PDB file of C-alpha atoms in Angstrom:
ATOM      1  CA  UNK A1388      86.325   0.046 -31.503  1.00 64.00           C
ATOM      2  CA  UNK A1389      84.398   1.560 -28.447  1.00 78.00           C
ATOM      3  CA  UNK A1390      84.503   5.110 -27.731  1.00 89.00           C
ATOM      4  CA  UNK A1391      86.199   6.153 -24.267  1.00 89.00           C
ATOM      5  CA  UNK A1392      83.898   6.168 -21.472  1.00 90.00           C
ATOM      6  CA  UNK A1393      84.769   9.326 -19.529  1.00 92.00           C
ATOM      7  CA  UNK A1394      81.998   8.770 -16.919  1.00 92.00           C
ATOM      8  CA  UNK A1395      83.488   5.311 -15.620  1.00 93.00           C
ATOM      9  CA  UNK A1396      87.054   6.467 -15.926  1.00 95.00           C
ATOM     10  CA  UNK A1397      86.543   9.621 -13.751  1.00 96.00           C
ATOM     11  CA  UNK A1398      84.422   7.383 -11.160  1.00 96.00           C
ATOM     12  CA  UNK A1399      87.497   5.117 -11.213  1.00 95.00           C
ATOM     13  CA  UNK A1400      89.815   7.942 -10.596  1.00 97.00           C
ATOM     14  CA  UNK A1401      87.659   9.151  -7.740  1.00 97.00           C
ATOM     15  CA  UNK A1402      87.680   5.738  -6.050  1.00 97.00           C
ATOM     16  CA  UNK A1403      91.719   5.410  -6.298  1.00 97.00           C
ATOM     17  CA  UNK A1404      91.718   8.998  -4.713  1.00 97.00           C
ATOM     18  CA  UNK A1405      89.996   7.979  -1.920  1.00 97.00           C
ATOM     19  CA  UNK A1406      91.985   5.125  -0.955  1.00 96.00           C
ATOM     20  CA  UNK A1407      94.946   7.555  -1.102  1.00 97.00           C
ATOM     21  CA  UNK A1408      93.307   9.652   1.049  1.00 97.00           C
ATOM     22  CA  UNK A1409      92.729   6.855   3.165  1.00 97.00           C
ATOM     23  CA  UNK A1410      96.577   6.410   3.324  1.00 97.00           C
ATOM     24  CA  UNK A1411      96.808  10.346   4.245  1.00 97.00           C
ATOM     25  CA  UNK A1412      94.375  10.076   6.898  1.00 97.00           C
ATOM     26  CA  UNK A1413      96.258   6.971   8.521  1.00 97.00           C
ATOM     27  CA  UNK A1414      99.469   9.306   8.412  1.00 97.00           C
ATOM     28  CA  UNK A1415      97.486  12.059  10.215  1.00 97.00           C
ATOM     29  CA  UNK A1416      96.145   9.316  12.812  1.00 97.00           C
ATOM     30  CA  UNK A1417      92.621  10.527  12.232  1.00 96.00           C
ATOM     31  CA  UNK A1418      89.986   7.642  12.782  1.00 97.00           C
ATOM     32  CA  UNK A1419      86.878   9.639  11.475  1.00 97.00           C
ATOM     33  CA  UNK A1420      88.856  10.633   8.402  1.00 97.00           C
ATOM     34  CA  UNK A1421      89.706   7.077   7.667  1.00 97.00           C
ATOM     35  CA  UNK A1422      86.184   5.666   8.133  1.00 97.00           C
ATOM     36  CA  UNK A1423      84.814   8.723   5.907  1.00 97.00           C
ATOM     37  CA  UNK A1424      87.182   7.987   3.013  1.00 97.00           C
ATOM     38  CA  UNK A1425      86.871   4.220   3.155  1.00 97.00           C
ATOM     39  CA  UNK A1426      82.902   4.586   3.312  1.00 97.00           C
ATOM     40  CA  UNK A1427      83.243   7.114   0.439  1.00 97.00           C
ATOM     41  CA  UNK A1428      85.333   4.804  -1.613  1.00 97.00           C
ATOM     42  CA  UNK A1429      83.147   1.924  -1.398  1.00 97.00           C
ATOM     43  CA  UNK A1430      80.088   4.044  -1.737  1.00 97.00           C
ATOM     44  CA  UNK A1431      81.594   5.317  -5.112  1.00 96.00           C
ATOM     45  CA  UNK A1432      82.631   1.757  -5.955  1.00 96.00           C
ATOM     46  CA  UNK A1433      79.146   0.183  -5.557  1.00 96.00           C
ATOM     47  CA  UNK A1434      77.591   3.081  -7.418  1.00 96.00           C
ATOM     48  CA  UNK A1435      79.923   2.375 -10.529  1.00 95.00           C
ATOM     49  CA  UNK A1436      79.298  -1.164 -10.257  1.00 94.00           C
ATOM     50  CA  UNK A1437      75.741  -0.360 -10.163  1.00 95.00           C
ATOM     51  CA  UNK A1438      75.858   1.573 -13.327  1.00 94.00           C
ATOM     52  CA  UNK A1439      77.984  -0.957 -15.110  1.00 92.00           C
ATOM     53  CA  UNK A1440      75.020  -3.540 -14.514  1.00 93.00           C
ATOM     54  CA  UNK A1441      72.389  -1.163 -15.459  1.00 92.00           C
ATOM     55  CA  UNK A1442      74.186  -0.185 -18.488  1.00 87.00           C
ATOM     56  CA  UNK A1443      74.363  -4.149 -19.755  1.00 79.00           C
TER      57      UNK A1443
END
């Protein structure tokens, strides 16, 4: 059984929170915040995928 990988788990939670933040930014009707949170979410997701690829 593999050990739990806290680094990837926390990174995944950050991505989820960024997409939740996009929802709040839409509710606030703030276009700059929407763009910022979307870019942060995809950036964090890409970073996680790059780490996973480097790990294998």
